[in-house]
Each structure stands twice: as C-alpha cells, then as structure tokens.
PDB file of C-alpha atoms in Angstrom:
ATOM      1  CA  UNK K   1      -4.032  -5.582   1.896  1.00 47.00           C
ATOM      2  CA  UNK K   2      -6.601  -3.685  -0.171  1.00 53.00           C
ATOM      3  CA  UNK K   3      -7.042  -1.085   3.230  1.00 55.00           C
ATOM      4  CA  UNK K   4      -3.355  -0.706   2.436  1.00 57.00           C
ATOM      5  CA  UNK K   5      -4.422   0.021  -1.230  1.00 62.00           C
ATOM      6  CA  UNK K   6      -6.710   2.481  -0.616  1.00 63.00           C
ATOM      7  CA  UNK K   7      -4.367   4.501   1.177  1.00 63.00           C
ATOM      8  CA  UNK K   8      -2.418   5.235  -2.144  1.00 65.00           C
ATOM      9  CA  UNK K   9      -5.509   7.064  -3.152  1.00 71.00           C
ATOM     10  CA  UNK K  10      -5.620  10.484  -1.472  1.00 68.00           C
ATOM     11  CA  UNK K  11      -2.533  11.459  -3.184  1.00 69.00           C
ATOM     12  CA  UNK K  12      -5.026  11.493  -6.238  1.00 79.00           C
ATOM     13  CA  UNK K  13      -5.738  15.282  -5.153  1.00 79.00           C
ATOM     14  CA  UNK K  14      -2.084  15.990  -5.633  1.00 77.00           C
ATOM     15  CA  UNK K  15      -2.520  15.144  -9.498  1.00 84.00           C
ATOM     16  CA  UNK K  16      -5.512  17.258  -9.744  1.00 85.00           C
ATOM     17  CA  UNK K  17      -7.957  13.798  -9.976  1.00 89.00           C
ATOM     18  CA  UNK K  18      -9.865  12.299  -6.638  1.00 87.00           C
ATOM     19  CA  UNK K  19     -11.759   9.651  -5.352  1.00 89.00           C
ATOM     20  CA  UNK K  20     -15.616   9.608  -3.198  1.00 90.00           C
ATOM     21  CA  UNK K  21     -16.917   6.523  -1.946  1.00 90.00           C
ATOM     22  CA  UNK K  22     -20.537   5.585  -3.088  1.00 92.00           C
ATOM     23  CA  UNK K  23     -21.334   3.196  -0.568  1.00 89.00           C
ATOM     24  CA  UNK K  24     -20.989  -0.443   0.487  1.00 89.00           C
ATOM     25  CA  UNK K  25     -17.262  -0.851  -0.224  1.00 87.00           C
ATOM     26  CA  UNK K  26     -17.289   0.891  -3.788  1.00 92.00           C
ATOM     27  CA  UNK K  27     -15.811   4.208  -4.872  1.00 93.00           C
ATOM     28  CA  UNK K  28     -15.894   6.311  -7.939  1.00 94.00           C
ATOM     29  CA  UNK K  29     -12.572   7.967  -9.303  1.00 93.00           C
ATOM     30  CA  UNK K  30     -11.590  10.937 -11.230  1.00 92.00           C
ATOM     31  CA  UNK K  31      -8.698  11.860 -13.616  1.00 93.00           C
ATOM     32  CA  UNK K  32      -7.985  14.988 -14.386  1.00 91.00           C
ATOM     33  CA  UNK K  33      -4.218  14.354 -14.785  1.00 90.00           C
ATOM     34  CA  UNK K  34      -3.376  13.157 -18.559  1.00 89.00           C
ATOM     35  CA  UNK K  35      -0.425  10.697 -16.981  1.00 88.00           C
ATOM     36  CA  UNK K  36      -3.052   8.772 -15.477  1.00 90.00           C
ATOM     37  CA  UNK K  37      -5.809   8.613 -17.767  1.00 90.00           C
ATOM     38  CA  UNK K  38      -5.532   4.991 -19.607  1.00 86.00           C
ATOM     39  CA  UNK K  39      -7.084   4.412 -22.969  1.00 86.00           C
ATOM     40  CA  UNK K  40      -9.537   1.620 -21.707  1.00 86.00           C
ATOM     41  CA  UNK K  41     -10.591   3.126 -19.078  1.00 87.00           C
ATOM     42  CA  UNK K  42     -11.059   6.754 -19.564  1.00 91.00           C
ATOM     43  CA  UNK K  43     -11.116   9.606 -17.389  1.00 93.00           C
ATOM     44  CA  UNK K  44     -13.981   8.323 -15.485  1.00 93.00           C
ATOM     45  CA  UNK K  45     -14.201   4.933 -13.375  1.00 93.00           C
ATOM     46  CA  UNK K  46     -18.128   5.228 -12.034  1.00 94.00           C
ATOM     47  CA  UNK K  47     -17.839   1.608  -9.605  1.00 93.00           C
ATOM     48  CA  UNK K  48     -14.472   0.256  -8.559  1.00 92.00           C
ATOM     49  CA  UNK K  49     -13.952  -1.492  -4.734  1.00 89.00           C
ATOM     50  CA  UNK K  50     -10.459  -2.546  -3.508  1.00 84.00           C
ATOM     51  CA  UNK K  51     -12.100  -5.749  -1.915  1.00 82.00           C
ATOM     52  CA  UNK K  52     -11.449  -8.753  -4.099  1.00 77.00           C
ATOM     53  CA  UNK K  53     -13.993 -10.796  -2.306  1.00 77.00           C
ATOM     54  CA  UNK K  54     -16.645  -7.917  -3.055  1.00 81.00           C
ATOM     55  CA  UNK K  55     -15.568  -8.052  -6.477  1.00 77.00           C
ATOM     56  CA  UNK K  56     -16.220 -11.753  -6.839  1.00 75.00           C
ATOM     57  CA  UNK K  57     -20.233 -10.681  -6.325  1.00 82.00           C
ATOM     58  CA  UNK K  58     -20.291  -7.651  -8.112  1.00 86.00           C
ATOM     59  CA  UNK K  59     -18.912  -8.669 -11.402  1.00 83.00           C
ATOM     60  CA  UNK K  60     -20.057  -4.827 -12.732  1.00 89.00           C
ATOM     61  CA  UNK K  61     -17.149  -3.299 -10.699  1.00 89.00           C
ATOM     62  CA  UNK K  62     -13.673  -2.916 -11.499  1.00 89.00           C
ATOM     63  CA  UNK K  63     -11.241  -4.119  -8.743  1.00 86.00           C
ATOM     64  CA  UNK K  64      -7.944  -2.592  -8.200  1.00 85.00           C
ATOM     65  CA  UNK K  65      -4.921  -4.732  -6.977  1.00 79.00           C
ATOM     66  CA  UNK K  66      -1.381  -3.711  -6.989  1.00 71.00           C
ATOM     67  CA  UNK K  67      -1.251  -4.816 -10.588  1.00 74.00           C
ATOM     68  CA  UNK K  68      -3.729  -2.878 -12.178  1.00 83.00           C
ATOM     69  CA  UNK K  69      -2.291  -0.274 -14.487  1.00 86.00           C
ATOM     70  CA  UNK K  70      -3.936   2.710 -12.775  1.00 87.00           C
ATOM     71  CA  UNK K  71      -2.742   1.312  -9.755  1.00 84.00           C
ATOM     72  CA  UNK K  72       1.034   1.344 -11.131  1.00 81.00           C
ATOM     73  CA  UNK K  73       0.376   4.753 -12.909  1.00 84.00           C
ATOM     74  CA  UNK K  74      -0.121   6.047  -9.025  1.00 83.00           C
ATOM     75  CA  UNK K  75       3.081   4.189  -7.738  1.00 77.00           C
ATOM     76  CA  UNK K  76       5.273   5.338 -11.018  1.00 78.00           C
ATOM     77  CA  UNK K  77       4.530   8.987 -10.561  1.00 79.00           C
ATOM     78  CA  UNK K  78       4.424   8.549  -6.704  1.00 70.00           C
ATOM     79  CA  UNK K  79       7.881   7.045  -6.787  1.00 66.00           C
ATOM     80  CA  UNK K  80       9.110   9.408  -9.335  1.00 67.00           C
ATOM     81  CA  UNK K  81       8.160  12.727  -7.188  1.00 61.00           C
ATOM     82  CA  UNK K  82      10.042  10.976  -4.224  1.00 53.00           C
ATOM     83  CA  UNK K  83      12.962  10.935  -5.866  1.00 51.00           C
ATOM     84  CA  UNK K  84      12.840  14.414  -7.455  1.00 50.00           C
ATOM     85  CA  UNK K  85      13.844  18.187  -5.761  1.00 43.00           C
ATOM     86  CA  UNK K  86      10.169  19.263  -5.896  1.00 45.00           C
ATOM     87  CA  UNK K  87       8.562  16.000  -4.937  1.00 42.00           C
ATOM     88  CA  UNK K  88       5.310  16.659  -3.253  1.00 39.00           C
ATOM     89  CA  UNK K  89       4.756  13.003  -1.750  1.00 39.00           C
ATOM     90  CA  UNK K  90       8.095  11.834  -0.195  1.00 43.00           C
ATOM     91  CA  UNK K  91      10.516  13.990   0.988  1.00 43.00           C
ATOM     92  CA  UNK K  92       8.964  16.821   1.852  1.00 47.00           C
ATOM     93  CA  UNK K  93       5.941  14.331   3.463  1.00 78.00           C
ATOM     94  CA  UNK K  94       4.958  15.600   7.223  1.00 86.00           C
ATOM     95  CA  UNK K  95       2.324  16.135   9.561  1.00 89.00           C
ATOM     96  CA  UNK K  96       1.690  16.859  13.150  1.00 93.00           C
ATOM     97  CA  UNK K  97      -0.384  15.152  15.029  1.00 93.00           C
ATOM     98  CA  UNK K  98      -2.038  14.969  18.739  1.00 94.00           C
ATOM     99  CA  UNK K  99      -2.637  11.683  18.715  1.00 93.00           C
ATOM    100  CA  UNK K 100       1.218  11.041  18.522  1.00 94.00           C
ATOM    101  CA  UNK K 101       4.247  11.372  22.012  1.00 94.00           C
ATOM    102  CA  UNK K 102       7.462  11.334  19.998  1.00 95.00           C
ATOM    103  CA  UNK K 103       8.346  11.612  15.824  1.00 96.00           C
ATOM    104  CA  UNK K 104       6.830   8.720  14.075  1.00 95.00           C
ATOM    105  CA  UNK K 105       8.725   7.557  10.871  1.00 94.00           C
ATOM    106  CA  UNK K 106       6.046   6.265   8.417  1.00 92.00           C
ATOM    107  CA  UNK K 107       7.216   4.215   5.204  1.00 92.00           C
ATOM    108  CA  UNK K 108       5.337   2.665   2.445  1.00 86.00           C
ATOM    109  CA  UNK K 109       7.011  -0.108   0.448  1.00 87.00           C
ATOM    110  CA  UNK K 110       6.404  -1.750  -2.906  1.00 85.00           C
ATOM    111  CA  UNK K 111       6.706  -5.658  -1.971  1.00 89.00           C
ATOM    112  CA  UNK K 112       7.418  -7.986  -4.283  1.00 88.00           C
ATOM    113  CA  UNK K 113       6.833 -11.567  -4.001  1.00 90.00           C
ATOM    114  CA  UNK K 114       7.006 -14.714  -6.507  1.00 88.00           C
ATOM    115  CA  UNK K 115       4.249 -17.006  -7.039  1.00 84.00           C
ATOM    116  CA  UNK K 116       4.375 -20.386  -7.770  1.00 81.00           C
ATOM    117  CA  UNK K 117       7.701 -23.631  -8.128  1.00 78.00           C
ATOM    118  CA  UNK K 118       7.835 -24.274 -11.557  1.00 75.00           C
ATOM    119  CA  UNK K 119       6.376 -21.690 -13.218  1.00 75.00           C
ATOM    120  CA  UNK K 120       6.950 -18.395 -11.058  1.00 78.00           C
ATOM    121  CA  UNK K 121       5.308 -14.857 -11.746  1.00 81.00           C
ATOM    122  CA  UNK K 122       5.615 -11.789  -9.699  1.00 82.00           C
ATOM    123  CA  UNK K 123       2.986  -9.989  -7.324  1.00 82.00           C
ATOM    124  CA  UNK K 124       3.051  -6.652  -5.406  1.00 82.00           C
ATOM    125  CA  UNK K 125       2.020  -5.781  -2.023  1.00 84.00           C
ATOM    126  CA  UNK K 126       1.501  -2.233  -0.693  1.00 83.00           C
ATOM    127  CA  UNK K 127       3.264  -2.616   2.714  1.00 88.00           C
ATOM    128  CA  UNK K 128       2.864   0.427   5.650  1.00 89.00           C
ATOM    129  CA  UNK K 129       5.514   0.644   8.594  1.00 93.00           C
ATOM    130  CA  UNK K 130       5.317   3.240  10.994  1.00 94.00           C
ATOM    131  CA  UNK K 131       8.591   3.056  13.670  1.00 95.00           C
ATOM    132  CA  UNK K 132       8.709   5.481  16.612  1.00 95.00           C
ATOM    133  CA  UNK K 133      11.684   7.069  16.375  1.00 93.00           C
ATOM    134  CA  UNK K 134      12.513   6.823  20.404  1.00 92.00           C
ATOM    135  CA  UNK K 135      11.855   3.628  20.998  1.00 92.00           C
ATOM    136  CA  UNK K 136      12.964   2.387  17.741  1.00 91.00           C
ATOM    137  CA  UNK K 137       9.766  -0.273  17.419  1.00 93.00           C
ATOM    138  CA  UNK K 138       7.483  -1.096  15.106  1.00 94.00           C
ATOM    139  CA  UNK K 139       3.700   0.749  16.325  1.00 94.00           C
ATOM    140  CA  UNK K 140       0.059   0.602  15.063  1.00 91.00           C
ATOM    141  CA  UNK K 141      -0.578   3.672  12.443  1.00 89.00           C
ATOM    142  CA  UNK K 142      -4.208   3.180  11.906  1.00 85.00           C
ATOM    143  CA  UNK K 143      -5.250   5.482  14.183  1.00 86.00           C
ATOM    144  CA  UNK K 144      -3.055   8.247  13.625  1.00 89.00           C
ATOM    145  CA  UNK K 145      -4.738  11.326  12.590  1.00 87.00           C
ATOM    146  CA  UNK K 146      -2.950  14.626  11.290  1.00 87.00           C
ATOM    147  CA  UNK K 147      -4.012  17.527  13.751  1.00 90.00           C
ATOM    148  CA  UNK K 148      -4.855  21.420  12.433  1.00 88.00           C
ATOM    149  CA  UNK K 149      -1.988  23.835  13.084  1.00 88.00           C
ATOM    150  CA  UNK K 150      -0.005  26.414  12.291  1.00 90.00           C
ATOM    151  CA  UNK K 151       3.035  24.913  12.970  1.00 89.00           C
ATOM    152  CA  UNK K 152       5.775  24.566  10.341  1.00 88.00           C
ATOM    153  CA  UNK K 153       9.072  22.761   9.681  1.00 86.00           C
ATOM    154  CA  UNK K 154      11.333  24.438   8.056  1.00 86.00           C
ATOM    155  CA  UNK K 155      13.477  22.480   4.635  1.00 82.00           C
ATOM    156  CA  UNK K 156      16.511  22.179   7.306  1.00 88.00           C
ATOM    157  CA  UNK K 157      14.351  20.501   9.576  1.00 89.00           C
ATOM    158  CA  UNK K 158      12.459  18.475   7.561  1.00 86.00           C
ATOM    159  CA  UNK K 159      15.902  17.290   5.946  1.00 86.00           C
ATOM    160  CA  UNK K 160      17.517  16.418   9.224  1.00 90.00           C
ATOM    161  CA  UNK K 161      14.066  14.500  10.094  1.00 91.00           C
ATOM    162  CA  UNK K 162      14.684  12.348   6.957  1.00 88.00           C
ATOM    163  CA  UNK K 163      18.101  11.331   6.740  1.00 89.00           C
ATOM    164  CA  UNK K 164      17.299   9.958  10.203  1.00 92.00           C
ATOM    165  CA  UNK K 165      14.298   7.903   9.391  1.00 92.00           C
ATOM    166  CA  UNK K 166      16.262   6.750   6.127  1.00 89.00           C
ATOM    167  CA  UNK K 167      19.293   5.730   8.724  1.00 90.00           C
ATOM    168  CA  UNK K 168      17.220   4.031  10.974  1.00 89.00           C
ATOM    169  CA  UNK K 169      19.401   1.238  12.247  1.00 87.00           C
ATOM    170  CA  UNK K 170      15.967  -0.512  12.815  1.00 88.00           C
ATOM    171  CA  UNK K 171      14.253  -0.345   9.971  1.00 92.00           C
ATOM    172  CA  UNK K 172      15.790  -2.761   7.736  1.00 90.00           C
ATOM    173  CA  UNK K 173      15.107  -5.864  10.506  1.00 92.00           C
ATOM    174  CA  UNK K 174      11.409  -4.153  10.957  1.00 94.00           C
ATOM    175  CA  UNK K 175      10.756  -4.196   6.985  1.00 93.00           C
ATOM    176  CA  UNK K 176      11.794  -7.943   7.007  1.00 93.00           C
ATOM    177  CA  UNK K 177       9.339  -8.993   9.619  1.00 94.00           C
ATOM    178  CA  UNK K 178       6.803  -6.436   7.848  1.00 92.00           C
ATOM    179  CA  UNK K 179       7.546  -8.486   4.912  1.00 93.00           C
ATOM    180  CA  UNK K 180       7.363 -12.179   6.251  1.00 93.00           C
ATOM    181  CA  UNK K 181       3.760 -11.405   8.260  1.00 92.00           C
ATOM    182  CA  UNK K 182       2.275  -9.820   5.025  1.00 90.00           C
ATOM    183  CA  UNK K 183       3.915 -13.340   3.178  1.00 90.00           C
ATOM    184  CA  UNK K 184       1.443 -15.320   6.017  1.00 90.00           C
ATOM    185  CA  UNK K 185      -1.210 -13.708   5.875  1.00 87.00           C
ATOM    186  CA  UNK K 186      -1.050 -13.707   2.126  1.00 86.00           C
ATOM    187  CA  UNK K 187      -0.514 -17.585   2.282  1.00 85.00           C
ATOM    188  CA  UNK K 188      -3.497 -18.000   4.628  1.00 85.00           C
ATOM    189  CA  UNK K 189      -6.087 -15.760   2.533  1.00 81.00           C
ATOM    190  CA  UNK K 190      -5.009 -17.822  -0.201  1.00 77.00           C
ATOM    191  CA  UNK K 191      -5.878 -21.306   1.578  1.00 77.00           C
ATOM    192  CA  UNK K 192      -9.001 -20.070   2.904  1.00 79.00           C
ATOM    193  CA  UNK K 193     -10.453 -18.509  -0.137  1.00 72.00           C
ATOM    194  CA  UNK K 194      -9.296 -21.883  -2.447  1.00 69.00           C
ATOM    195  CA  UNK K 195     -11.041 -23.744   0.601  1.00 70.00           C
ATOM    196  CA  UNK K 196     -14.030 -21.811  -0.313  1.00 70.00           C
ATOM    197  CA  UNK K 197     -13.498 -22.658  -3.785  1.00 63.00           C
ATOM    198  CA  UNK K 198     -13.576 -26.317  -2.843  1.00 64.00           C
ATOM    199  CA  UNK K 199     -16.528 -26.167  -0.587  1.00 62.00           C
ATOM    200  CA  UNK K 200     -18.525 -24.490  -3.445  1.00 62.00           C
ATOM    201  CA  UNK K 201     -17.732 -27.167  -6.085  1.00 59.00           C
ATOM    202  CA  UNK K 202     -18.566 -30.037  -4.181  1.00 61.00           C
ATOM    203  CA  UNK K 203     -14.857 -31.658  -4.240  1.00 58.00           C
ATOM    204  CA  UNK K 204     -13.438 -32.878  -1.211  1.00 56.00           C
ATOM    205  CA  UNK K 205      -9.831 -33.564  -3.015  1.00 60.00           C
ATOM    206  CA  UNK K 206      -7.231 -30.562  -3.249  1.00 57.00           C
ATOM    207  CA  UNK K 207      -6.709 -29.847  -6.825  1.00 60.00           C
ATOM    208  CA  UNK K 208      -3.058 -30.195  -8.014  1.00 62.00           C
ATOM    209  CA  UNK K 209      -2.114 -26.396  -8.830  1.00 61.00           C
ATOM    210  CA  UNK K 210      -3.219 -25.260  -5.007  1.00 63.00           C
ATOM    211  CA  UNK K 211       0.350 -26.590  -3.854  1.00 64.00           C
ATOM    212  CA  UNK K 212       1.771 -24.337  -6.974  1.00 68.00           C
ATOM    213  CA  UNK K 213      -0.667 -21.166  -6.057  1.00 70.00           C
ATOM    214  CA  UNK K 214       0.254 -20.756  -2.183  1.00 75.00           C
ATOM    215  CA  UNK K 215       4.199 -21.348  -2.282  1.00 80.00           C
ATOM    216  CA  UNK K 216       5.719 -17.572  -2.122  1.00 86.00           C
ATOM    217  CA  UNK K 217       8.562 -16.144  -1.978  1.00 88.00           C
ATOM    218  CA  UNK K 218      10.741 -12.922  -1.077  1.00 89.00           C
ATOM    219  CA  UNK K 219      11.667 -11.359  -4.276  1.00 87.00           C
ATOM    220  CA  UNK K 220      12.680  -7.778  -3.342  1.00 87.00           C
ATOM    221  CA  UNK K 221      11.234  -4.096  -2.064  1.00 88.00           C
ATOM    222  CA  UNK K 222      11.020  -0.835  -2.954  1.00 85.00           C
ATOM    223  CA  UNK K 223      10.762   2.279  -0.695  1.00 85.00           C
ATOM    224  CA  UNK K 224       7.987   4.304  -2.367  1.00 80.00           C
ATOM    225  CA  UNK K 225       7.529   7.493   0.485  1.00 82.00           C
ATOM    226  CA  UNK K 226       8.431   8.468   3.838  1.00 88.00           C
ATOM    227  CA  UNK K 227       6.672  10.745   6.057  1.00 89.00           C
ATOM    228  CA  UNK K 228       7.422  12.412   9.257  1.00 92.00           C
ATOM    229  CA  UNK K 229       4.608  12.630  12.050  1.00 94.00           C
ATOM    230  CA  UNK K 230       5.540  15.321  14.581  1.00 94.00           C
ATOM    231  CA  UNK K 231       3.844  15.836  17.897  1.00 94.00           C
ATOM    232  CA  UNK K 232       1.968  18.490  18.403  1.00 89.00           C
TER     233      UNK K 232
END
C-alpha cells in the first residue's frame, strides 16, 4: 500500500511544495502551499518514510498512512480540483507514453474499509487501476512511463477520452476485485505482522483482540482522479 501512497506525492509540485528522498526509504517534504501547512507540523517535515515496518525502527521519523492529516490535506484538495473547471489533477490528467499499444484508463480510488465486530472504525486505502481501454482488462501500471513529446490533445479530445473511461462498462466489476485483493492482502499483512508481534513476546497463545483487528469489511469508495495514457 504505502508504494501506492507515495504516488499521491508528485502532485506536491502542483501546490508549489515537493518531496526528495534522503535515502534508505525516507524522504523530506516541503510546503509552500498555506492549505497544506498544519500547525504541528510546520512547513518543513526533515524525515518521514511511507513504510510502516521502517517506521517501527526508526521511531525519529514520521510515517504517513492514509490517515494522516497531511495525507488527507493532499486527497481534499486533490479531490476538490477533480471536480472543478480548472482542475489540474483529474480531468484534464494525460500523458503519452511509448511504453503503452492502445489508451490506458488509469484511476485512483479512496477505499474505505471497517475495522473490527463490535467496535468498528474506518480505514483508507489508496487503490490504483489502470484498464486498457481495447481489451477492457485490468493491466500492470508500474512500469508505465510518460514519454517526451510534442504531441497535444486538444479539450474536445481529452473530454471525449473521459466520459469513456468514466463509462467504462468494466470498471465497476474491476474496482470490486481491486477492492477485495487489497481487503486480502490487507488481512494477511495484518496476521503476519501480529505473528511477529507474538514471536517477539514470547506467547504462543493468540491474544483475544487479533480476531477483532483482522475482520474487515467493504465500506465504500471514492474516485479521486483519472488519467488518460495515450500511445505515442
């Protein structure tokens, strides 16, 4: 999840604020923008990671989840520019790429899951789907790269491009299963990390609230951005 994360980052450029990696899974950040600067933090974070296992051994660096109010600063404005006439992150979102046969739909989601059976509180997921547009399938994204060009697609274009990926007929079916595989894997990093827990502490019996802490469920999505990949 927290490669996912990191993704949200770049867009820090677009609100005049920006991000460097310092080595070994840690990264300084910037804030220039006055929306984003949070009283306990300041404009300044010198040693954050994204890598909650890193965190656990570096107790001198903030972590960022999907929680953290920086974090949710990001989605907020994010989510607000995709909606607007002038947004710089959604609509308007495209690229063209080399690496890339036929138009690649690319969609990040805000997932939402509850935690827990009696008492139930809410976590968020950053979830990336990329859908080829021909084939109408789910494909890998990771290793799609934006190519240099002086190519251009015009607002008519680009408008046409996303009413299409927003009509998908696939995508709803390809969000669920998104959403159920990020649900496992969530389920299994939290029984191998509270197995960990275990190991370390000498107990061989499963404490009580582990049941409580793995038991998720579906509790809703929102579309965040959408951006067009074009071959070049």
């Amino acid at each position: 999840f927290h490669s996912r994360l990191l993704q949200l980052f770049p867009k820090l450029k677009k609100f005049s604020s920006g991000m460097s990696e310092i080595g070994n899974g840690f990264y300084e950040i910037y804030l220039n923008d006055p929306r984003l600067v949070l009283s306990q933090f300041g404009d300044y974070l010198p040693k954050v990671t994204f890598d909650p296992e890193l965190a656990l051994t570096h107790p001198e660096a903030l972590i960022l989840d999907a929680g953290h109010p920086l974090v949710r600063k990001i989605i907020e404005l994010v989510k607000a520019e995709f909606f607007s006439n002038k947004g710089m992150h959604g609509r308007n979102a495209y690229y063209f790429s080399e690496t890339v046969e036929s138009v690649i739909y690319q969609y990040n989601f805000l997932v939402r899951f509850t935690v827990g059976l009696k008492e139930k509180r809410v976590i968020e997921e950053l979830v990336t789907l990329a859908i080829d547009s021909f084939s109408e399938k789910s494909i890998s994204f990771e290793n799609i790269q934006p190519s240099t060009t002086t190519r251009a697609l015009d607002a008519t274009e680009l408008t046409e491009h996303l009413k299409d990926a927003l009509a998908n007929k696939s995508l709803d079916a390809l969000i669920q299963q998104k959403i159920q595989d990020r649900k496992i894997k969530l389920i299994e990093e939290r029984q191998e990390l509270y197995k960990k827990i275990l190991v370390d502490s000498m107990k061989t019996n499963q404490p009580a609230w582990l049941d409580d802490i793995i038991h998720l469920e579906n509790a809703g999505y929102d579309l965040l951005t959408v951006t067009i990949i074009q071959p070049l």
